[in-house]
Coordinates of C-alpha atoms in Angstrom, one line a residue:
Chain K
X1 CA 0.0 0.0 0.0
X2 CA 2.8 2.4 1.1
X3 CA 4.9 1.5 -1.9
X4 CA 2.1 2.0 -4.3
X5 CA 1.4 5.4 -2.7
X6 CA 5.0 6.3 -3.1
X7 CA 5.0 5.1 -6.7
X8 CA 1.9 7.2 -7.4
X9 CA 3.4 10.2 -5.8
X10 CA 6.6 9.8 -7.6
X11 CA 4.8 9.4 -10.9
X12 CA 2.9 12.6 -10.2
X13 CA 6.1 14.5 -9.4
X14 CA 7.7 13.1 -12.5
X15 CA 4.7 14.1 -14.7
X16 CA 4.8 17.6 -13.1
X17 CA 8.5 18.0 -13.6
X18 CA 8.3 16.7 -17.1
X19 CA 5.4 18.8 -18.2
X20 CA 7.2 21.9 -16.9
X21 CA 10.5 21.0 -18.5
X22 CA 9.0 19.4 -21.6
X23 CA 10.3 22.0 -24.0
X24 CA 13.7 22.3 -22.4
X25 CA 16.8 20.5 -23.2
X26 CA 17.0 19.2 -19.7
X27 CA 14.1 16.9 -20.2
X28 CA 16.1 14.0 -21.5
X29 CA 18.5 14.4 -18.6
X30 CA 15.7 14.1 -16.0
X31 CA 14.2 11.2 -17.7
X32 CA 17.6 9.4 -17.8
X33 CA 18.3 10.3 -14.1
X34 CA 15.0 9.2 -12.8
X35 CA 14.4 6.2 -15.0
X36 CA 14.7 3.6 -12.3
X37 CA 11.6 3.4 -10.1
X38 CA 13.8 2.7 -7.0
X39 CA 15.5 6.0 -7.5
X40 CA 12.1 7.7 -7.8
X41 CA 10.9 6.1 -4.6
X42 CA 14.1 7.3 -2.8
X43 CA 13.7 10.8 -4.0
X44 CA 10.1 11.0 -3.0
X45 CA 10.9 9.5 0.4
X46 CA 13.5 12.2 0.9
X47 CA 11.0 14.8 -0.2
X48 CA 8.4 13.6 2.2
X49 CA 10.8 13.4 5.0
X50 CA 11.9 16.9 4.3
X51 CA 8.3 18.0 4.3
X52 CA 7.5 16.3 7.6
X53 CA 10.6 17.7 9.2
X54 CA 9.8 21.2 8.0
X55 CA 6.3 20.9 9.4
X56 CA 7.6 19.8 12.8
X57 CA 10.1 22.6 12.9
X58 CA 7.4 25.1 11.9
X59 CA 5.0 23.8 14.6
X60 CA 7.7 23.9 17.2
X61 CA 8.8 27.4 16.3
X62 CA 5.2 28.6 16.3
X63 CA 4.6 27.0 19.7
X64 CA 7.8 28.3 21.2
X65 CA 7.2 31.8 19.8
X66 CA 3.7 31.9 21.3
X67 CA 5.0 30.6 24.7
X68 CA 7.8 33.2 24.6
X69 CA 5.4 36.0 23.7
X70 CA 3.0 34.9 26.4
X71 CA 5.8 34.9 29.0
X72 CA 7.1 38.2 27.8
X73 CA 3.6 39.7 27.9
X74 CA 3.1 38.4 31.5
X75 CA 6.4 39.8 32.5
X76 CA 5.6 43.1 30.9
X77 CA 2.2 43.3 32.7
X78 CA 3.9 42.5 36.0
X79 CA 6.5 45.1 35.4
X80 CA 3.9 47.7 34.4
X81 CA 1.9 46.9 37.6
X82 CA 5.1 47.3 39.7
X83 CA 6.1 50.5 38.0
X84 CA 2.7 52.0 38.2
X85 CA 2.6 51.5 41.9
X86 CA 6.1 52.9 42.4
X87 CA 5.5 55.9 40.2
X88 CA 2.1 56.8 41.6
X89 CA 3.6 56.4 45.1
X90 CA 6.5 58.7 44.1
X91 CA 4.4 61.5 42.5
X92 CA 1.7 61.6 45.1
X93 CA 3.8 61.1 48.2
X94 CA 6.4 63.5 47.0
X95 CA 3.8 66.3 46.8
X96 CA 3.5 66.2 50.6
X97 CA 7.0 65.1 51.4
X98 CA 9.1 67.2 49.1
X99 CA 9.8 69.8 51.6
X100 CA 10.7 67.3 54.3
X101 CA 14.5 67.0 55.0
X102 CA 14.5 63.2 54.6
X103 CA 13.0 63.4 51.1
X104 CA 16.4 63.7 49.4
X105 CA 17.6 60.5 51.0
X106 CA 14.4 58.7 50.3
X107 CA 14.6 59.8 46.6
X108 CA 18.2 58.7 46.3
X109 CA 17.3 55.3 47.7
X110 CA 14.5 55.0 45.3
X111 CA 16.6 55.9 42.3
X112 CA 19.2 53.4 43.4
X113 CA 16.5 50.8 43.7
X114 CA 15.3 51.5 40.2
X115 CA 18.8 51.3 38.8
X116 CA 19.7 48.1 40.6
X117 CA 16.5 46.1 39.9
X118 CA 15.0 47.4 36.7
X119 CA 17.3 49.4 34.5
X120 CA 19.5 46.5 33.5
X121 CA 17.6 45.5 30.5
X122 CA 16.4 47.6 27.5
X123 CA 12.9 46.2 27.7
X124 CA 12.5 47.2 31.3
X125 CA 13.9 50.7 30.6
X126 CA 11.4 51.1 27.7
X127 CA 8.4 50.0 29.9
X128 CA 9.5 52.4 32.6
X129 CA 9.9 55.2 30.1
X130 CA 6.5 54.6 28.6
X131 CA 4.9 54.7 32.0
X132 CA 6.7 57.9 33.0
X133 CA 5.7 59.5 29.6
X134 CA 2.1 58.5 30.0
X135 CA 1.8 59.9 33.5
X136 CA 3.7 63.0 32.5
X137 CA 1.3 63.6 29.6
X138 CA -1.7 63.4 32.0
X139 CA -0.5 65.4 34.9
X140 CA 0.8 68.9 35.3
X141 CA 2.2 70.9 38.1
X142 CA 4.3 69.3 40.8
X143 CA 3.5 65.8 39.6
X144 CA 4.8 66.5 36.1
X145 CA 7.9 68.1 37.6
X146 CA 8.7 65.1 39.8
X147 CA 8.2 62.7 36.8
X148 CA 10.6 64.8 34.6
X149 CA 13.2 64.9 37.4
X150 CA 12.9 61.2 37.8
X151 CA 13.3 60.7 34.0
X152 CA 16.5 62.8 34.0
X153 CA 17.9 61.3 37.2
X154 CA 17.5 57.8 35.7
X155 CA 19.3 58.9 32.6
X156 CA 16.5 57.8 30.3
X157 CA 17.1 60.8 28.0
X158 CA 20.5 59.4 27.0
X159 CA 18.8 56.4 25.5
X160 CA 16.3 58.6 23.7
X161 CA 19.2 60.7 22.2
X162 CA 20.9 57.5 21.1
X163 CA 17.6 56.4 19.4
X164 CA 17.9 59.5 17.2
X165 CA 20.7 57.8 15.3
X166 CA 18.6 54.6 14.8
X167 CA 18.3 53.7 11.1
X168 CA 14.5 53.2 11.4
X169 CA 12.6 56.5 11.0
X170 CA 9.8 55.5 13.3
X171 CA 12.2 54.8 16.1
X172 CA 13.8 58.3 15.5
X173 CA 10.3 59.8 15.5
X174 CA 9.5 58.2 18.9
X175 CA 12.7 59.6 20.3
X176 CA 11.9 63.0 19.0
X177 CA 8.4 62.9 20.7
X178 CA 9.9 61.7 23.9
X179 CA 12.6 64.3 24.0
X180 CA 10.1 67.0 23.1
X181 CA 7.7 66.0 25.8
X182 CA 10.4 66.0 28.4
X183 CA 11.8 69.3 27.0
X184 CA 15.3 68.1 26.6
X185 CA 16.7 71.2 24.9
X186 CA 20.2 69.6 24.6
X187 CA 18.8 67.3 21.9
X188 CA 17.7 70.3 19.8
X189 CA 20.7 70.4 17.4
X190 CA 20.3 66.7 16.6
X191 CA 16.6 67.0 16.1
X192 CA 17.0 70.1 13.9
X193 CA 18.9 68.0 11.4
X194 CA 15.9 65.7 11.0
X195 CA 13.8 68.6 9.7
X196 CA 15.3 67.8 6.3
X197 CA 14.9 64.0 6.6
X198 CA 13.4 62.2 3.6
X199 CA 10.4 60.9 5.6
X200 CA 7.6 63.5 5.9
X201 CA 6.3 62.2 9.2
X202 CA 9.7 62.5 10.8
X203 CA 10.2 66.0 9.3
X204 CA 6.9 67.0 10.9
X205 CA 7.9 65.6 14.2
X206 CA 11.2 67.5 14.1
X207 CA 9.5 70.8 13.1
X208 CA 6.9 70.4 15.9
X209 CA 9.8 69.6 18.3
X210 CA 11.5 72.9 17.3
X211 CA 8.5 74.9 18.6
X212 CA 9.2 73.5 22.1
X213 CA 12.9 72.9 22.1
X214 CA 14.5 75.7 20.1
X215 CA 15.2 78.7 22.2
X216 CA 16.5 81.2 19.6
X217 CA 14.3 80.8 16.5
X218 CA 11.7 78.0 16.9
X219 CA 10.2 78.9 13.5
X220 CA 13.4 78.8 11.5
X221 CA 12.0 75.8 9.6
X222 CA 9.6 78.2 7.8
X223 CA 12.6 80.0 6.3
X224 CA 14.1 76.8 5.0
X225 CA 10.9 75.0 4.1
X226 CA 11.0 74.0 0.4
X227 CA 8.8 70.9 0.8
X228 CA 5.1 70.9 0.8
X229 CA 3.6 71.8 4.2
X230 CA 0.5 69.6 4.1
X231 CA -2.7 70.4 5.8
X232 CA -2.1 67.6 8.3
X233 CA 1.4 69.1 9.1
X234 CA -0.2 72.5 9.5
X235 CA -2.8 71.2 11.9
X236 CA -0.1 69.5 14.0
X237 CA 2.1 72.6 14.1
X238 CA -0.9 74.7 15.0
X239 CA -1.7 72.4 17.9
X240 CA 1.9 72.5 19.1
X241 CA 1.8 76.3 18.9
X242 CA -1.2 76.4 21.2
X243 CA 1.0 75.3 24.1
X244 CA 3.6 78.0 23.4
X245 CA 3.8 81.1 25.6
X246 CA 2.5 84.1 23.7
X247 CA 5.8 86.0 23.9
X248 CA 7.4 83.2 21.7
X249 CA 4.9 83.6 18.9
X250 CA 6.6 85.5 16.1
X251 CA 5.2 88.1 13.6
X252 CA 3.9 85.8 10.9
X253 CA 3.9 88.5 8.2
X254 CA 7.7 88.0 7.9
X255 CA 7.0 84.9 5.9
X256 CA 4.4 86.5 3.5
X257 CA 7.1 86.8 0.9
X258 CA 8.2 83.2 1.1
X259 CA 8.7 81.3 -2.1
X260 CA 6.8 78.3 -0.7
X261 CA 3.1 79.2 -1.1
X262 CA 2.2 76.6 1.5
X263 CA 4.3 78.5 4.1
X264 CA 2.5 81.7 3.1
X265 CA -1.0 80.2 3.6
X266 CA 0.1 78.7 6.9
X267 CA 1.3 82.0 8.1
X268 CA -1.9 83.7 7.0
X269 CA -3.9 81.2 9.2
X270 CA -1.5 81.7 12.1
X271 CA -1.9 85.5 11.7
X272 CA -5.7 85.0 12.2
X273 CA -5.3 82.5 15.0
X274 CA -3.1 84.8 17.0
X275 CA -5.1 88.0 16.1
X276 CA -2.1 89.8 14.8
X277 CA -4.0 92.9 13.6
X278 CA -0.7 94.9 13.2
X279 CA -0.1 92.8 10.0
X280 CA -3.4 93.5 8.3
X281 CA -1.9 95.8 5.6
X282 CA 0.5 93.1 4.5
X283 CA -2.5 90.7 4.6
X284 CA -4.5 93.0 2.3
X285 CA -1.4 93.1 0.0
X286 CA -1.7 89.3 -0.4
X287 CA -5.1 89.7 -2.1
X288 CA -3.0 90.4 -5.2
X289 CA -0.7 87.4 -4.7
X290 CA 0.2 85.4 -7.8
X291 CA -1.0 82.1 -6.2
X292 CA -4.8 81.5 -6.1
X293 CA -4.4 79.4 -2.9
X294 CA -2.7 82.3 -1.1
X295 CA -5.3 84.8 -2.4
X296 CA -8.2 82.6 -1.2
X297 CA -6.6 82.2 2.2
X298 CA -6.1 86.0 2.5
X299 CA -9.7 86.6 1.5
X300 CA -10.9 84.2 4.2
X301 CA -8.6 85.9 6.7
X302 CA -10.0 89.3 5.9
X303 CA -13.5 88.0 6.6
X304 CA -12.6 86.2 9.8
X305 CA -10.8 89.3 11.1
X306 CA -13.7 91.6 10.1
X307 CA -11.3 93.9 8.3
X308 CA -13.3 96.9 7.2
X309 CA -10.2 98.3 5.6
X310 CA -10.1 95.3 3.2
X311 CA -13.5 96.0 1.7
X312 CA -12.1 98.2 -1.1
X313 CA -9.4 95.7 -2.0
X314 CA -11.9 92.8 -1.9
X315 CA -14.4 94.7 -4.1
X316 CA -11.5 95.6 -6.5
X317 CA -10.4 92.0 -7.0
X318 CA -14.0 90.6 -7.2
X319 CA -14.5 91.5 -10.9
X320 CA -11.3 89.8 -12.0
X321 CA -11.7 86.7 -9.8
X322 CA -12.8 83.3 -11.0
X323 CA -16.1 81.7 -9.8
X324 CA -14.7 79.9 -6.8
X325 CA -12.7 83.0 -5.6
X326 CA -15.8 85.2 -6.1
X327 CA -17.7 82.9 -3.7
X328 CA -15.0 83.3 -1.0
X329 CA -15.0 87.1 -1.5
X330 CA -18.8 87.3 -1.1
X331 CA -18.7 85.3 2.2
X332 CA -15.8 87.4 3.5
X333 CA -17.6 90.7 2.6
X334 CA -20.7 89.3 4.4
X335 CA -18.6 88.7 7.5
X336 CA -17.2 92.2 7.4
X337 CA -20.8 93.5 6.9
X338 CA -20.2 97.2 6.1
X339 CA -22.9 98.9 4.0
X340 CA -20.6 99.0 0.9
X341 CA -19.9 95.2 1.3
X342 CA -23.6 94.4 1.7
X343 CA -24.4 96.5 -1.4
X344 CA -22.0 94.5 -3.6
X345 CA -23.4 91.2 -2.2
X346 CA -26.9 92.4 -2.9
X347 CA -26.1 92.9 -6.6
X348 CA -24.7 89.4 -6.8
X349 CA -27.8 87.6 -5.4
X350 CA -29.3 88.1 -8.9
X351 CA -26.1 86.8 -10.7
X352 CA -27.1 84.4 -13.5
X353 CA -24.5 81.8 -12.2
X354 CA -26.2 79.9 -9.5
X355 CA -23.0 79.1 -7.5
X356 CA -22.2 82.8 -7.2
X357 CA -25.8 83.8 -6.3
X358 CA -25.8 81.1 -3.7
X359 CA -22.6 82.3 -2.1
X360 CA -24.0 85.9 -2.2
X361 CA -27.0 84.5 -0.2
X362 CA -24.5 83.0 2.3
X363 CA -22.7 86.3 2.5
X364 CA -26.0 88.1 3.3
X365 CA -26.7 85.5 6.0
X366 CA -23.2 86.3 7.5
X367 CA -23.9 90.0 7.4
X368 CA -26.6 89.7 10.0
X369 CA -29.8 91.8 10.1
X370 CA -29.1 94.0 7.1
X371 CA -28.4 90.9 5.0
X372 CA -31.4 89.0 6.3
X373 CA -33.6 92.0 5.4
X374 CA -32.4 91.8 1.8
X375 CA -33.0 88.0 1.8
X376 CA -36.6 88.6 3.0
X377 CA -37.1 91.1 0.2
X378 CA -35.8 88.6 -2.3
X379 CA -38.2 86.0 -0.9
X380 CA -41.1 88.4 -1.5
X381 CA -40.3 90.0 -4.8
X382 CA -37.3 88.1 -6.3
X383 CA -36.9 85.8 -9.3
X384 CA -37.4 82.1 -9.0
X385 CA -33.6 81.6 -8.3
X386 CA -33.5 84.4 -5.8
X387 CA -36.6 83.0 -4.0
X388 CA -35.0 79.5 -3.8
X389 CA -31.7 81.0 -2.3
X390 CA -33.5 83.3 0.1
X391 CA -35.8 80.4 1.3
X392 CA -32.7 78.3 1.9
X393 CA -30.9 80.9 4.0
X394 CA -33.9 82.0 5.9
X395 CA -34.8 78.5 6.9
X396 CA -33.9 78.3 10.6
X397 CA -33.6 74.5 10.5
X398 CA -30.5 74.7 8.3
Chain N
X1 CA -12.3 61.3 57.4
X2 CA -14.7 61.6 54.5
X3 CA -16.8 58.5 53.5
X4 CA -17.9 59.8 50.2
X5 CA -17.7 57.3 47.3
X6 CA -16.2 58.4 44.0
X7 CA -16.4 56.5 40.8
X8 CA -13.6 57.0 38.3
X9 CA -14.3 55.9 34.7
X10 CA -11.0 55.9 32.7
X11 CA -9.8 53.4 30.1
X12 CA -6.1 54.1 30.7
X13 CA -5.2 51.8 33.5
X14 CA -2.2 53.8 34.8
X15 CA -4.2 57.0 35.1
X16 CA -7.0 55.1 36.7
X17 CA -4.7 53.7 39.3
X18 CA -3.0 57.0 39.9
X19 CA -6.3 58.8 40.5
X20 CA -7.4 55.9 42.7
X21 CA -4.2 56.2 44.8
X22 CA -4.6 60.0 45.1
X23 CA -8.3 60.0 46.1
X24 CA -7.9 57.1 48.5
X25 CA -5.1 59.1 50.1
X26 CA -7.6 61.9 50.5
X27 CA -9.8 59.5 52.4
X28 CA -12.5 58.7 49.8
X29 CA -13.9 55.3 48.9
X30 CA -13.0 54.8 45.3
X31 CA -14.7 52.7 42.6
X32 CA -13.2 52.1 39.2
X33 CA -14.5 51.4 35.8
X34 CA -12.5 50.9 32.7
X35 CA -15.1 51.7 30.1
X36 CA -18.4 53.6 29.7
X37 CA -20.6 50.5 30.0
X38 CA -19.0 49.3 33.2
X39 CA -19.2 52.9 34.5
X40 CA -22.9 53.2 33.8
X41 CA -23.5 49.8 35.6
X42 CA -21.5 51.0 38.6
X43 CA -23.5 54.3 38.7
X44 CA -26.8 52.3 38.8
X45 CA -25.6 49.7 41.3
X46 CA -23.3 51.5 43.6
X47 CA -24.8 55.0 43.6
X48 CA -21.5 57.0 43.9
X49 CA -21.5 60.5 45.4
X50 CA -19.4 61.9 42.6
X51 CA -18.3 60.6 39.1
X52 CA -15.0 61.4 37.4
X53 CA -15.1 60.4 33.8
X54 CA -12.8 60.5 30.7
X55 CA -14.5 61.5 27.4
X56 CA -13.0 59.0 25.1
X57 CA -14.1 55.6 26.4
X58 CA -14.9 52.3 24.9
X59 CA -18.6 51.2 24.5
X60 CA -20.2 54.4 25.9
X61 CA -18.4 57.8 25.7
X62 CA -18.0 60.1 28.7
X63 CA -20.6 62.4 27.3
X64 CA -23.1 59.5 27.1
X65 CA -22.3 58.8 30.7
X66 CA -23.0 62.4 31.7
X67 CA -26.2 62.4 29.7
X68 CA -27.4 59.2 31.2
X69 CA -26.6 60.3 34.8
X70 CA -28.4 63.6 34.4
X71 CA -31.5 62.1 32.7
X72 CA -31.7 59.5 35.5
X73 CA -32.7 62.5 37.6
X74 CA -30.0 62.0 40.3
X75 CA -28.0 64.9 41.6
X76 CA -24.6 63.2 41.2
X77 CA -21.9 65.8 40.4
X78 CA -19.8 64.8 37.4
X79 CA -16.2 65.9 36.5
X80 CA -15.2 65.4 32.9
X81 CA -11.6 64.7 32.1
X82 CA -10.4 65.1 28.6
X83 CA -7.4 65.4 26.3
X84 CA -9.5 67.4 24.0
X85 CA -9.8 71.0 25.2
X86 CA -11.9 72.1 22.2
X87 CA -14.5 74.7 23.0
X88 CA -17.2 72.7 21.3
X89 CA -16.4 69.6 23.4
X90 CA -16.3 71.6 26.6
X91 CA -19.6 73.3 25.8
X92 CA -21.2 69.9 24.9
X93 CA -20.2 68.5 28.3
X94 CA -21.6 71.5 30.1
X95 CA -24.8 71.4 28.1
X96 CA -25.4 67.8 29.0
X97 CA -25.0 68.7 32.7
X98 CA -21.3 68.2 33.6
X99 CA -20.4 70.1 36.7
X100 CA -16.8 70.6 35.9
X101 CA -14.4 70.0 33.0
X102 CA -10.7 69.4 33.4
X103 CA -8.3 69.2 30.4
X104 CA -5.3 66.9 30.5
X105 CA -2.6 67.4 31.6
X106 CA -4.1 68.5 34.9
X107 CA -2.7 69.0 38.4
X108 CA -3.8 66.2 40.8
X109 CA -4.0 68.9 43.6
X110 CA -6.4 70.9 41.5
X111 CA -8.5 67.8 40.9
X112 CA -8.6 67.1 44.7
X113 CA -9.8 70.7 45.3
X114 CA -12.5 70.5 42.7
X115 CA -13.7 67.2 44.1
X116 CA -13.9 68.6 47.6
X117 CA -15.7 71.7 46.3
X118 CA -18.4 69.6 44.5
X119 CA -18.9 67.3 47.4
X120 CA -19.4 70.2 49.8
X121 CA -22.2 71.7 47.6

């Protein structure tokens, strides 16, 4: 039975091999080499043996990997538990005991305990570091200060600085985040170099880090930025900027002449966010910028800042603008809401292009009561299109 | 020593333990829940005197917890903890009836004071 099975298998293999190699010159060689059925049986037996052995090895390795992973996970969970107890004890006890004279000795002993028992292995150090970082990101005040001091006294920042030289960009990124969170300004020169890294995520991390770590010129990356500053990057930079003290926020108009249009649009947004009204003349100047994206951003900014002095410029560019820009201008004029602005919008409600007329309706809605009055007039006496638009913007459900 | 019961709903175990440690140290009885569903169950069964909840929680969000507690008609004060300090989120929480809102990172001392103030009311 076994022999016949082997014979069948060997014939199958032979047929397969032959069919593949049929056209080649090696065909005759294979036929000659495997002509004897004993040889075929032997080859198949070896193949089967190899297959069985491979399967056993795979099963054993899978099993051992799982066991190892389970053991590591259990160890990690135990360590996390231990560290969480130690860390919570440190931060909350220290709040009361920091002023006590014996606190220094207690702290020294604690650090020695950490060093002796837990900091020997990289895995332990990473787990401890993660726990410190998590607590540090949740607590402020004395608790955060205690955690940062502990991080420094355990020398964990040295490992993070080493990680900046790691070939993997994601490891570098993690190190940048960690050093930024712990405000390790000494790492700033190394992180600055990563602002030109080929990976966009790492570049963003490095630029965001600069806002916290760079003492002299945290926004220097805007001078040198030649790559695209994506919307996502802008959102992240804006978020990081929220945590900056106001005296470190620069005058964003200094980048209005940048060659990178994305830098200019970002700076226009930042000008609005930080209410830098002293830069409005330069902002109005951007309404004549060669880039449509910059012009649109400037128009939106004029509206958001309610710049009455921009009405003339906005009215001036309106007639040369394309459809989509006209829409933004009408909404901005509505937000500003001066009688001149409302007068222009009123004309546009009857524009034959529906998109422009609709945006005029939106502008009137933004203008408040004077605009609503015009919309009500349109509803009563306007054309079919005007009535539709007026009905939409007067509907309180929308 | 106070015998007030405080329920903490927080999915991050380390933060949960830290808050538990701090509040126990202040003399409160502390109950823990790791997600919104567990939190709601604890509110119904254990009737805590104050609830501290995170916003981003598995199963039921912190805002759902606030809504549920306030529609149940009880007068349990709620402190909402959040990483998100967006105006809209804060307003939503207050509209639903949250008594206080704390943005992370926060000072544990400040939390203790706010807890004390709400329990004295």
